[in-house]
Amino acid sequence: MSEVFLERARQGDDEAFTRLVEPLRRELHAHCYRMLGSTHDADDALQDTLIKAWRKLGSFEGRSSLRAWLYTVATRACLDIAETRGKRAMPMDIGPASEHTVLDQSALEIAWLEPYPDQRYEQREGVELAFVAALQHLPGNQRAALVLFEVLKFSAAEIAEIMDTSTASVNSALARARKIIAERAPTRSEQQGDASLKDIVAKYSSALARGDADALVALLTEDVTWSMPPLPAWYSGIDAVMGHAIKVPFTCGSWQHVAISANGQPAVAGYLDGQAWSINVFTMRGDRIAAITSFIGPEHFRQFELPASLQ
């Protein structure tokens, strides 16, 4: 049946083209996010991919699968966007951790990493926050090679064709990329059972709502970090993190939280005095939170199809 749709699409049938690409849209969007670290940039890259694929479909000779061909178009679209828009950063990339709570902060004009709405994509680790953040430290060709090989399971020969290079170049890029990723993301968020994660999320939400320092401490590792892009300050270690929590979140207003999932990790959408404030993504180690990343700004809520207000 796909061959019928392919032939119709080549003849200019846009409905047939949609039928062909729709099953791949979600995974192509996730690929674009990994490459670019931004849901907005991923939206642009996917749109560019589909437009180019529609225009160039006549050149698809069927030597590879349609999926592989679409990943070729998507990867090249992402590399073009990455070259013009630059890399996405996290507060850890800007400066060292703050030892004391920084109250007077201004948002920096930096292209920050963005959270990704969890879509139950089968490769959870492929959109995990630490992994995507580490990818931003790779040159475009290494980033593409690593994602295509490690996450999407293309062979080195297939990647060489996608990237219009040699297999030897792909293997070299992979070796360099793996070294950097090992340094930047040595550990990943550990998967917990659904019941355990729901309990942790509920306890975090309750602790912030009640301003209960002891309850929050019980959820955190000793070396926990807390970052809040677009604010540059970030905190490392239980003392610094709790110092921040006591002086800021515990005192700034009334909190309500909605349990969600982001980047394949447990998360909560935080509403301050009923207004959308931050998407908080938890990196787990065992049954404790090893990192809290609070993406501040109501614009993130739209990506998760959440209301801007609970009032």
Tab-separated table of N, CA and C in Angstrom, residues 42-106:
chain	number	residue	atom	x	y	z
A	42	ALA	N	12.898	22.707	16.558
A	42	ALA	CA	12.496	21.404	16.016
A	42	ALA	C	11.252	21.542	15.142
A	43	ASP	N	10.317	22.398	15.562
A	43	ASP	CA	9.130	22.662	14.743
A	43	ASP	C	9.542	23.208	13.377
A	44	ASP	N	10.460	24.185	13.391
A	44	ASP	CA	10.918	24.797	12.135
A	44	ASP	C	11.643	23.780	11.265
A	45	ALA	N	12.492	22.964	11.903
A	45	ALA	CA	13.262	21.975	11.148
A	45	ALA	C	12.351	20.923	10.527
A	46	LEU	N	11.339	20.491	11.288
A	46	LEU	CA	10.417	19.495	10.751
A	46	LEU	C	9.618	20.070	9.581
A	47	GLN	N	9.160	21.303	9.728
A	47	GLN	CA	8.417	21.932	8.635
A	47	GLN	C	9.296	22.048	7.387
A	48	ASP	N	10.534	22.471	7.592
A	48	ASP	CA	11.479	22.586	6.477
A	48	ASP	C	11.726	21.220	5.845
A	49	THR	N	11.836	20.197	6.689
A	49	THR	CA	12.055	18.833	6.199
A	49	THR	C	10.911	18.372	5.303
A	50	LEU	N	9.693	18.568	5.762
A	50	LEU	CA	8.535	18.095	5.005
A	50	LEU	C	8.360	18.873	3.695
A	51	ILE	N	8.651	20.163	3.728
A	51	ILE	CA	8.567	20.964	2.500
A	51	ILE	C	9.600	20.484	1.479
A	52	LYS	N	10.844	20.288	1.939
A	52	LYS	CA	11.901	19.834	1.038
A	52	LYS	C	11.626	18.420	0.535
A	53	ALA	N	11.122	17.563	1.434
A	53	ALA	CA	10.821	16.190	1.025
A	53	ALA	C	9.727	16.174	-0.048
A	54	TRP	N	8.727	17.009	0.109
A	54	TRP	CA	7.648	17.093	-0.872
A	54	TRP	C	8.185	17.552	-2.229
A	55	ARG	N	9.061	18.545	-2.188
A	55	ARG	CA	9.603	19.086	-3.435
A	55	ARG	C	10.584	18.135	-4.105
A	56	LYS	N	11.297	17.339	-3.299
A	56	LYS	CA	12.355	16.483	-3.835
A	56	LYS	C	11.946	15.023	-3.953
A	57	LEU	N	10.679	14.732	-3.718
A	57	LEU	CA	10.251	13.334	-3.691
A	57	LEU	C	10.546	12.627	-5.006
A	58	GLY	N	10.519	13.360	-6.082
A	58	GLY	CA	10.822	12.755	-7.378
A	58	GLY	C	12.241	12.226	-7.474
A	59	SER	N	13.136	12.759	-6.640
A	59	SER	CA	14.531	12.307	-6.670
A	59	SER	C	14.757	11.092	-5.788
A	60	PHE	N	13.752	10.702	-5.010
A	60	PHE	CA	13.882	9.519	-4.163
A	60	PHE	C	13.799	8.280	-5.047
A	61	GLU	N	14.920	7.551	-5.135
A	61	GLU	CA	15.012	6.419	-6.059
A	61	GLU	C	14.720	5.083	-5.410
A	62	GLY	N	14.507	5.077	-4.100
A	62	GLY	CA	14.166	3.838	-3.419
A	62	GLY	C	15.354	2.950	-3.106
A	63	ARG	N	16.575	3.470	-3.223
A	63	ARG	CA	17.747	2.660	-2.877
A	63	ARG	C	17.838	2.436	-1.372
A	64	SER	N	17.283	3.362	-0.610
A	64	SER	CA	17.153	3.198	0.835
A	64	SER	C	15.671	3.250	1.167
A	65	SER	N	15.339	3.054	2.425
A	65	SER	CA	13.942	3.157	2.834
A	65	SER	C	13.510	4.616	2.815
A	66	LEU	N	12.202	4.843	2.737
A	66	LEU	CA	11.691	6.212	2.805
A	66	LEU	C	12.069	6.837	4.139
A	67	ARG	N	12.044	6.043	5.206
A	67	ARG	CA	12.418	6.550	6.534
A	67	ARG	C	13.846	7.075	6.526
A	68	ALA	N	14.780	6.286	5.979
A	68	ALA	CA	16.175	6.717	5.937
A	68	ALA	C	16.331	7.982	5.092
A	69	TRP	N	15.599	8.051	3.997
A	69	TRP	CA	15.670	9.234	3.137
A	69	TRP	C	15.149	10.467	3.863
A	70	LEU	N	14.069	10.325	4.601
A	70	LEU	CA	13.524	11.450	5.358
A	70	LEU	C	14.485	11.887	6.468
A	71	TYR	N	15.167	10.935	7.085
A	71	TYR	CA	16.156	11.306	8.089
A	71	TYR	C	17.334	12.048	7.443
A	72	THR	N	17.643	11.716	6.214
A	72	THR	CA	18.679	12.459	5.492
A	72	THR	C	18.266	13.914	5.335
A	73	VAL	N	17.039	14.126	4.884
A	73	VAL	CA	16.533	15.488	4.687
A	73	VAL	C	16.465	16.215	6.028
A	74	ALA	N	15.967	15.540	7.069
A	74	ALA	CA	15.815	16.169	8.385
A	74	ALA	C	17.162	16.519	8.999
A	75	THR	N	18.128	15.613	8.893
A	75	THR	CA	19.445	15.864	9.476
A	75	THR	C	20.108	17.067	8.825
A	76	ARG	N	20.006	17.150	7.530
A	76	ARG	CA	20.629	18.280	6.834
A	76	ARG	C	19.905	19.581	7.154
A	77	ALA	N	18.590	19.518	7.322
A	77	ALA	CA	17.842	20.717	7.718
A	77	ALA	C	18.278	21.172	9.115
A	78	CYS	N	18.474	20.225	10.023
A	78	CYS	CA	18.911	20.555	11.375
A	78	CYS	C	20.312	21.154	11.385
A	79	LEU	N	21.195	20.608	10.567
A	79	LEU	CA	22.558	21.137	10.512
A	79	LEU	C	22.562	22.565	9.992
A	80	ASP	N	21.712	22.857	9.046
A	80	ASP	CA	21.603	24.227	8.524
A	80	ASP	C	21.116	25.183	9.613
A	81	ILE	N	20.086	24.753	10.365
A	81	ILE	CA	19.540	25.607	11.423
A	81	ILE	C	20.553	25.776	12.551
A	82	ALA	N	21.245	24.700	12.922
A	82	ALA	CA	22.237	24.771	13.990
A	82	ALA	C	23.359	25.738	13.636
A	83	GLU	N	23.705	25.786	12.365
A	83	GLU	CA	24.786	26.673	11.923
A	83	GLU	C	24.388	28.139	12.041
A	84	THR	N	23.115	28.436	11.794
A	84	THR	CA	22.673	29.837	11.822
A	84	THR	C	22.234	30.278	13.216
A	85	ARG	N	21.693	29.369	14.028
A	85	ARG	CA	21.140	29.752	15.324
A	85	ARG	C	22.035	29.410	16.503
A	86	GLY	N	23.066	28.633	16.274
A	86	GLY	CA	24.001	28.324	17.346
A	86	GLY	C	23.518	27.220	18.267
A	87	LYS	N	24.304	26.996	19.332
A	87	LYS	CA	24.028	25.928	20.280
A	87	LYS	C	23.135	26.417	21.411
A	88	ARG	N	22.423	25.485	22.010
A	88	ARG	CA	21.590	25.768	23.176
A	88	ARG	C	22.398	25.518	24.453
A	89	ALA	N	22.226	26.394	25.424
A	89	ALA	CA	23.037	26.321	26.641
A	89	ALA	C	22.192	26.023	27.871
A	90	MET	N	22.868	25.618	28.927
A	90	MET	CA	22.309	25.482	30.263
A	90	MET	C	23.089	26.409	31.183
A	91	PRO	N	22.517	26.796	32.333
A	91	PRO	CA	23.261	27.669	33.257
A	91	PRO	C	24.640	27.127	33.625
A	92	MET	N	24.795	25.801	33.688
A	92	MET	CA	26.090	25.207	34.009
A	92	MET	C	27.154	25.541	32.979
A	93	ASP	N	26.721	25.875	31.757
A	93	ASP	CA	27.670	26.224	30.703
A	93	ASP	C	28.149	27.667	30.816
A	94	ILE	N	27.439	28.477	31.591
A	94	ILE	CA	27.721	29.910	31.651
A	94	ILE	C	28.729	30.249	32.737
A	95	GLY	N	28.649	29.571	33.882
A	95	GLY	CA	29.545	29.885	34.986
A	95	GLY	C	29.427	28.862	36.093
A	96	PRO	N	30.258	28.995	37.145
A	96	PRO	CA	30.235	28.032	38.254
A	96	PRO	C	28.979	28.167	39.094
A	97	ALA	N	28.731	27.165	39.917
A	97	ALA	CA	27.581	27.186	40.817
A	97	ALA	C	27.726	28.301	41.841
A	98	SER	N	26.594	28.865	42.251
A	98	SER	CA	26.586	29.908	43.271
A	98	SER	C	26.554	29.263	44.655
A	99	GLU	N	27.408	29.744	45.537
A	99	GLU	CA	27.451	29.179	46.891
A	99	GLU	C	26.325	29.715	47.758
A	100	HIS	N	25.854	30.924	47.436
A	100	HIS	CA	24.782	31.543	48.211
A	100	HIS	C	23.659	31.954	47.264
A	101	THR	N	22.466	32.073	47.782
A	101	THR	CA	21.311	32.430	46.971
A	101	THR	C	21.492	33.794	46.319
A	102	VAL	N	21.283	33.858	45.029
A	102	VAL	CA	21.395	35.105	44.279
A	102	VAL	C	19.978	35.609	44.019
A	103	LEU	N	19.615	36.693	44.685
A	103	LEU	CA	18.251	37.206	44.570
A	103	LEU	C	18.095	38.174	43.395
A	104	ASP	N	19.140	38.922	43.090
A	104	ASP	CA	19.069	39.932	42.040
A	104	ASP	C	19.623	39.338	40.751
A	105	GLN	N	18.743	38.730	39.974
A	105	GLN	CA	19.154	38.104	38.718
A	105	GLN	C	18.331	38.657	37.565
A	106	SER	N	18.977	38.784	36.450
A	106	SER	CA	18.288	39.164	35.218
A	106	SER	C	18.480	38.045	34.211
